[in-house]
mmCIF file of C-alpha atoms in Angstrom:
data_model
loop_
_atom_site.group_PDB
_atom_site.id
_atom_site.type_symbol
_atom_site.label_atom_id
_atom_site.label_comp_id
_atom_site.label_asym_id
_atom_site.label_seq_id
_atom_site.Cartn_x
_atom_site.Cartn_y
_atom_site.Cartn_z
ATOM 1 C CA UNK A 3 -9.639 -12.886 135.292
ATOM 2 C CA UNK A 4 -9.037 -16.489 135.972
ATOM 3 C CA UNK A 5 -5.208 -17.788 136.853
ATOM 4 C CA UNK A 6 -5.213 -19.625 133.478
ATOM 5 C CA UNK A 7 -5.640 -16.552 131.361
ATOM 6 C CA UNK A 8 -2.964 -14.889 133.903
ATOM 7 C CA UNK A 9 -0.299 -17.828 132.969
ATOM 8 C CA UNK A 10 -0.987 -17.711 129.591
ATOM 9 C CA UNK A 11 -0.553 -13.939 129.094
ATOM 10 C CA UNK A 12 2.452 -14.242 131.385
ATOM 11 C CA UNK A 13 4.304 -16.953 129.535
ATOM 12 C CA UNK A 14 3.732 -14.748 125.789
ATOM 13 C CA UNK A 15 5.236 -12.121 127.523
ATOM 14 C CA UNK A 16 8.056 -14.310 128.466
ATOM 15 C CA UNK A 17 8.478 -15.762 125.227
ATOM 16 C CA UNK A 18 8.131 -12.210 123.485
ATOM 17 C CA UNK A 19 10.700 -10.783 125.276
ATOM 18 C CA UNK A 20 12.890 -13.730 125.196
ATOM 19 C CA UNK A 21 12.872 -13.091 121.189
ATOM 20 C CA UNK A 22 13.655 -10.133 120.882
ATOM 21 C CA UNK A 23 16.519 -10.162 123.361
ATOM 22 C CA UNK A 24 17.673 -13.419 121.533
ATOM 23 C CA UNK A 25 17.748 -11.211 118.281
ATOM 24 C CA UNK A 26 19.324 -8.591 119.834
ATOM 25 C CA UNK A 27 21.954 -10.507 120.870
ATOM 26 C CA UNK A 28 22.257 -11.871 117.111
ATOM 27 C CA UNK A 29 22.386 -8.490 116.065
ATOM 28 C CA UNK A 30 25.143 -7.219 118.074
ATOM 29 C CA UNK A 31 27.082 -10.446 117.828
ATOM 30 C CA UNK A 32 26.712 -10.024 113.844
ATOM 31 C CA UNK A 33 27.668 -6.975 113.802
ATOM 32 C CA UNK A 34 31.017 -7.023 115.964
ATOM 33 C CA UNK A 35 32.140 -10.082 113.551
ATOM 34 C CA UNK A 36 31.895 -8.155 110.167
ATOM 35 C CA UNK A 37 33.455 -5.044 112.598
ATOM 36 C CA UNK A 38 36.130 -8.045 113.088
ATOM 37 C CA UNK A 39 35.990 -9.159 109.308
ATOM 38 C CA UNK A 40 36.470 -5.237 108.222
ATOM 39 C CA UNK A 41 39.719 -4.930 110.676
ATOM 40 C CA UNK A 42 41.428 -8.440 109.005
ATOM 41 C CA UNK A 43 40.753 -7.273 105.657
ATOM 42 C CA UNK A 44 42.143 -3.638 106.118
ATOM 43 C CA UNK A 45 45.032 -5.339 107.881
ATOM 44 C CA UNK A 46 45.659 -7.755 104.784
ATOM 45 C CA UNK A 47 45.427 -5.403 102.204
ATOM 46 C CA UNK A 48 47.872 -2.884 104.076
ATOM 47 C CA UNK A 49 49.938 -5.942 104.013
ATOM 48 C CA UNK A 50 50.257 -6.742 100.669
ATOM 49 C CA UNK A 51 50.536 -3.050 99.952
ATOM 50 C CA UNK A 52 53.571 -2.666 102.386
ATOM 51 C CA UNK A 53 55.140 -6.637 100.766
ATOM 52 C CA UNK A 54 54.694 -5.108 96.867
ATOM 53 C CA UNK A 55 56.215 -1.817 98.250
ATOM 54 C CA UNK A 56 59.045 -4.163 99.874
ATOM 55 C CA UNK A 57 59.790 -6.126 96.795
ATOM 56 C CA UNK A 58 59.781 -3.313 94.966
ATOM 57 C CA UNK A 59 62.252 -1.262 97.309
ATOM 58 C CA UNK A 60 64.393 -4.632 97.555
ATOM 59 C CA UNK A 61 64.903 -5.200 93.548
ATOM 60 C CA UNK A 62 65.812 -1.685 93.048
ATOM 61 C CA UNK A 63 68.453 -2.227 95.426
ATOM 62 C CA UNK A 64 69.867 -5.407 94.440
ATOM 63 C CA UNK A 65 70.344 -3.796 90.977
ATOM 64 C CA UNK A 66 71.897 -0.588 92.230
ATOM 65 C CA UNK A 67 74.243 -3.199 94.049
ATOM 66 C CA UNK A 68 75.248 -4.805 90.662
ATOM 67 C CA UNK A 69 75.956 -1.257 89.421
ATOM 68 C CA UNK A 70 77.805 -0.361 92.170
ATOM 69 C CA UNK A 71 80.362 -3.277 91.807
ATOM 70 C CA UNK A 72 80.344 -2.668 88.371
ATOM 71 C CA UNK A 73 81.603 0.959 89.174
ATOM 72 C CA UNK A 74 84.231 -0.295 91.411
ATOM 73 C CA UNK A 75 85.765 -2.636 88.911
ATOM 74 C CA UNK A 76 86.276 0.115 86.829
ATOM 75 C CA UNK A 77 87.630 2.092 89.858
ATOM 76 C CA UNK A 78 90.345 -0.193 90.320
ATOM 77 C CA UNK A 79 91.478 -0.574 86.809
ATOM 78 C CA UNK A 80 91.591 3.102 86.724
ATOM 79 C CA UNK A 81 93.568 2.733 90.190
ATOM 80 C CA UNK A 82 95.550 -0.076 89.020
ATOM 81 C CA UNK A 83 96.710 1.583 85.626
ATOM 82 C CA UNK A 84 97.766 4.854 87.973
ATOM 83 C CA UNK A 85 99.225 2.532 90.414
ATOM 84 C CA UNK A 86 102.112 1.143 87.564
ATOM 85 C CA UNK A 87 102.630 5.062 86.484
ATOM 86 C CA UNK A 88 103.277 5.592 90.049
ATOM 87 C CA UNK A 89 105.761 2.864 90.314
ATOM 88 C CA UNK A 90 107.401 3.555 87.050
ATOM 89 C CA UNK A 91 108.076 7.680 87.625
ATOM 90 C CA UNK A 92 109.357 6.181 91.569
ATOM 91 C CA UNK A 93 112.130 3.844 89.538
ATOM 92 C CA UNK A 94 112.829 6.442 86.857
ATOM 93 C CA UNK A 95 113.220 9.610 89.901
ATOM 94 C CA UNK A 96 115.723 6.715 91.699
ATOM 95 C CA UNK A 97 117.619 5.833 89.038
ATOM 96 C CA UNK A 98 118.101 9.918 88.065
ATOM 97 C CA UNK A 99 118.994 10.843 91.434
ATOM 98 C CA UNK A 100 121.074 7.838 91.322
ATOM 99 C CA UNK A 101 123.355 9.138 89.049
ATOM 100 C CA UNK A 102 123.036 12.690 90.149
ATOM 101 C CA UNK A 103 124.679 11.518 93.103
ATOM 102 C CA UNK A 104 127.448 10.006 91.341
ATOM 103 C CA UNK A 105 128.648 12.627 89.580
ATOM 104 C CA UNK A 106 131.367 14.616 90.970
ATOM 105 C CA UNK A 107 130.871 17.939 89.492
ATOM 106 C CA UNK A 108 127.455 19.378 90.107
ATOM 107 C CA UNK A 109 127.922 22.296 87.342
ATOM 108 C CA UNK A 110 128.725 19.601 84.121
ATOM 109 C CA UNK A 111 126.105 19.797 81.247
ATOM 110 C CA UNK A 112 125.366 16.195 83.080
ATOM 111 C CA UNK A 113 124.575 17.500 86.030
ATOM 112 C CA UNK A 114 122.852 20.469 84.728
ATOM 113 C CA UNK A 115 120.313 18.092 82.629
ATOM 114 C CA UNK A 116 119.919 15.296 85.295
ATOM 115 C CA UNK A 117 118.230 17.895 87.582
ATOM 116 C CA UNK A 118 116.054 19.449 85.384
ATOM 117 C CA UNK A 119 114.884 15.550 84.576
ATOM 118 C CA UNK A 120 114.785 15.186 88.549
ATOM 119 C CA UNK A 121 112.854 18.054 88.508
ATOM 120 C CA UNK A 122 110.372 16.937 86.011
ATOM 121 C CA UNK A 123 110.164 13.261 87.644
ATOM 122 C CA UNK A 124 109.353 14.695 90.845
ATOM 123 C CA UNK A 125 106.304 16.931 89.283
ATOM 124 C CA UNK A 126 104.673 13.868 87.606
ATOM 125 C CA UNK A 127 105.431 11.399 90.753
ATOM 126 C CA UNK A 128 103.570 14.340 92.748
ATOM 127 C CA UNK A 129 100.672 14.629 90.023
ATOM 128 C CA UNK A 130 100.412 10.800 90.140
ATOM 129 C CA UNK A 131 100.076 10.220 93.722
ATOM 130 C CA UNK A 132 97.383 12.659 93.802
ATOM 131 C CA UNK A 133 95.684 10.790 91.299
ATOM 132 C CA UNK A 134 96.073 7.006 92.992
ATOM 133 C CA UNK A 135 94.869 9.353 96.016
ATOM 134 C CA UNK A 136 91.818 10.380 94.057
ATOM 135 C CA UNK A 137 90.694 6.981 92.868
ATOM 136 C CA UNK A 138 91.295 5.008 96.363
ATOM 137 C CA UNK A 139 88.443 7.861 97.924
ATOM 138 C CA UNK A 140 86.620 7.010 95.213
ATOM 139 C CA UNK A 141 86.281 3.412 95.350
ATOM 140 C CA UNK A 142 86.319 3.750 99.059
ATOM 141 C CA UNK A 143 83.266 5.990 98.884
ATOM 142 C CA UNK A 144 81.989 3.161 96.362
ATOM 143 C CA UNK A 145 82.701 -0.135 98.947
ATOM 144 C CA UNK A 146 80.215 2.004 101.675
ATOM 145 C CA UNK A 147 77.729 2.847 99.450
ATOM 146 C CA UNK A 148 77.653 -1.180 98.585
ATOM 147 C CA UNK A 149 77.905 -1.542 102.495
ATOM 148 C CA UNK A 150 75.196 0.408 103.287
ATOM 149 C CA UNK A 151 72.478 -0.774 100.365
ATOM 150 C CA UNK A 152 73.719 -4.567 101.477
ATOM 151 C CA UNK A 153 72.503 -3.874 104.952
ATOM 152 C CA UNK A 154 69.506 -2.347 103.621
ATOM 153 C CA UNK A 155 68.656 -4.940 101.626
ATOM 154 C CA UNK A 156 69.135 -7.247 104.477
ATOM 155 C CA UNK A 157 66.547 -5.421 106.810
ATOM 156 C CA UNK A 158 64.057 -5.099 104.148
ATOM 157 C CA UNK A 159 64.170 -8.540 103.225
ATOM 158 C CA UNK A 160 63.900 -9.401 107.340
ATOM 159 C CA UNK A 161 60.750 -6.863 107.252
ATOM 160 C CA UNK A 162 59.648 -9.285 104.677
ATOM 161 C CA UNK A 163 59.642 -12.270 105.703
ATOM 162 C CA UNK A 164 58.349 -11.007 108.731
ATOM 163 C CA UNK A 165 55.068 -10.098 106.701
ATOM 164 C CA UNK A 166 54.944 -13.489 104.858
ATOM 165 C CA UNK A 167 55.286 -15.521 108.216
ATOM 166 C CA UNK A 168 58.387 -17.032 107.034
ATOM 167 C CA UNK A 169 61.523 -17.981 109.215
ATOM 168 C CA UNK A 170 64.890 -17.039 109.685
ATOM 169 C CA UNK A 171 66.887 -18.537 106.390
ATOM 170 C CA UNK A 172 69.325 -20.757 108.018
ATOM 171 C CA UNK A 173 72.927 -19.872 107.965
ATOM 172 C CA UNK A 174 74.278 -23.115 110.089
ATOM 173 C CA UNK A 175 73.795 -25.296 107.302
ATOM 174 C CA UNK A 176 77.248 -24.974 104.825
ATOM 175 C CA UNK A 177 76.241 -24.711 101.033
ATOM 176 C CA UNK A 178 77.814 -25.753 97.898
ATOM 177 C CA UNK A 179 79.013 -22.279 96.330
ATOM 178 C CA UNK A 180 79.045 -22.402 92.423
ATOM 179 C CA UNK A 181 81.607 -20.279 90.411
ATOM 180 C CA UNK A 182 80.289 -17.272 90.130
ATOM 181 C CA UNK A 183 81.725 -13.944 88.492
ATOM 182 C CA UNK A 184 83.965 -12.340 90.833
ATOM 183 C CA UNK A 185 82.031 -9.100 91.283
ATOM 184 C CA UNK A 186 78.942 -11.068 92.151
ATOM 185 C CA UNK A 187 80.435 -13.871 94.087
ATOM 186 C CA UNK A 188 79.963 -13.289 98.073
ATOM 187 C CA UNK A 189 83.035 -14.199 98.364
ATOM 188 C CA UNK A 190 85.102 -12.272 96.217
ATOM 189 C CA UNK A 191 87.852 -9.404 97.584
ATOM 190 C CA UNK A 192 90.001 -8.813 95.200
ATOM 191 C CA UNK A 193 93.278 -6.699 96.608
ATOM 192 C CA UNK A 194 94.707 -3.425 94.532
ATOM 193 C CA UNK A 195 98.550 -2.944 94.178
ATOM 194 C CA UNK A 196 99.982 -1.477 97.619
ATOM 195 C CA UNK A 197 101.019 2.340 96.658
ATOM 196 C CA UNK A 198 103.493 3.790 99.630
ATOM 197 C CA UNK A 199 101.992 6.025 101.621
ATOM 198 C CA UNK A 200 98.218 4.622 100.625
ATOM 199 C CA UNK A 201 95.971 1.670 102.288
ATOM 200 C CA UNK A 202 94.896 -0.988 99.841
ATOM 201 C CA UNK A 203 91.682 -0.753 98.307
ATOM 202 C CA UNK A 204 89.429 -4.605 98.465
ATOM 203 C CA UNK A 205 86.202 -5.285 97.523
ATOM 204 C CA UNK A 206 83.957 -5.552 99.451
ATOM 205 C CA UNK A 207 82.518 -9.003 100.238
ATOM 206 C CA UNK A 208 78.757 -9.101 99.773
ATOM 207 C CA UNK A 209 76.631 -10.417 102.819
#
């Protein structure tokens, strides 16, 4: 065999080989991008399932919000209308033991009818304080229930913009507040009528 015929089959060896290891390569290089391509897609559509979920989750809450304040408005009307019974069986119970007091002879007809009013008084300012006592749990269970879906909100909507690539929303910056209804104004607080021996009940101011 002469030494051209040994170069040539040498160098189609070389350039066989170098071929199919070149296509190889292309191969396995091909097929770790659409590996890659898969992963991103997966991870986009989980993402858009999880934001749709978020918005969702978010709305729902925003409107059980509005509900919520709704529900306390009528909690402290309720509280507010118990609140002047309250006060008005305290003045009428004064002004009867007022003049209880006064009298001199505690067995008179008077008498007699003044403490069976007293008596009465006393059983309605009792009934009546258990009522304002009632209603202030009950708008104080209200105010954290609004707490605690207004900090939800607030983490969800974080979570959010965490999956959109969006920033922080600035809170430096002061804003022009519009009038707004007092329930939904942030900030609103409107106070209840102090009842002795009871904390006022506020609104709480949204965040």
């Amino acid at each position: 065999m002469s030494l051209n015929v040994i170069i040539s089959t040498f160098i189609t060896l070389i350039l066989y080989f170098g071929v199919n290891l070149s296509q190889g390569q292309w191969l396995a290089n091909s097929a770790y991008a659409d590996e890659q391509q898969g992963e991103e897609v997966s991870q986009a559509k989980a993402d858009a399932e999880r934001m749709i979920g978020l918005e969702s989750i978010i709305k729902a809450d925003k409107e059980k919000i509005l509900d919520l304040k709704a529900e306390l408005e009528k909690r402290k009307k309720n509280f507010q209308s118990v609140a002047d019974k309250l006060t008005e069986a305290k003045t009428d119970l004064e002004k009867s033991q007022s003049k209880l007091s006064s009298i001199k002879s505690k067995d008179s007809k008077v008498a007699l009818d003044l403490q069976a009013e007293i008596i009465k008084l006393e059983e309605e300012y009792d009934l009546l304080k258990k009522q304002s006592e009632l209603e202030f749990q009950a708008g104080t269970t209200v105010k954290e229930q609004i707490r605690s879906l207004e900090e939800k909100v607030q983490k969800d909507e974080k979570a959010l913009r965490s999956i959109l690539g969006k920033e922080e929303p600035h809170t430096d910056v002061p804003t022009q507040q519009q009038p707004a209804d007092p329930i939904d104004s942030e900030d609103s607080s409107v106070t209840l009528p102090k009842i002795p021996g009871l904390p006022q009940l506020t609104t709480p101011q949204s965040k």
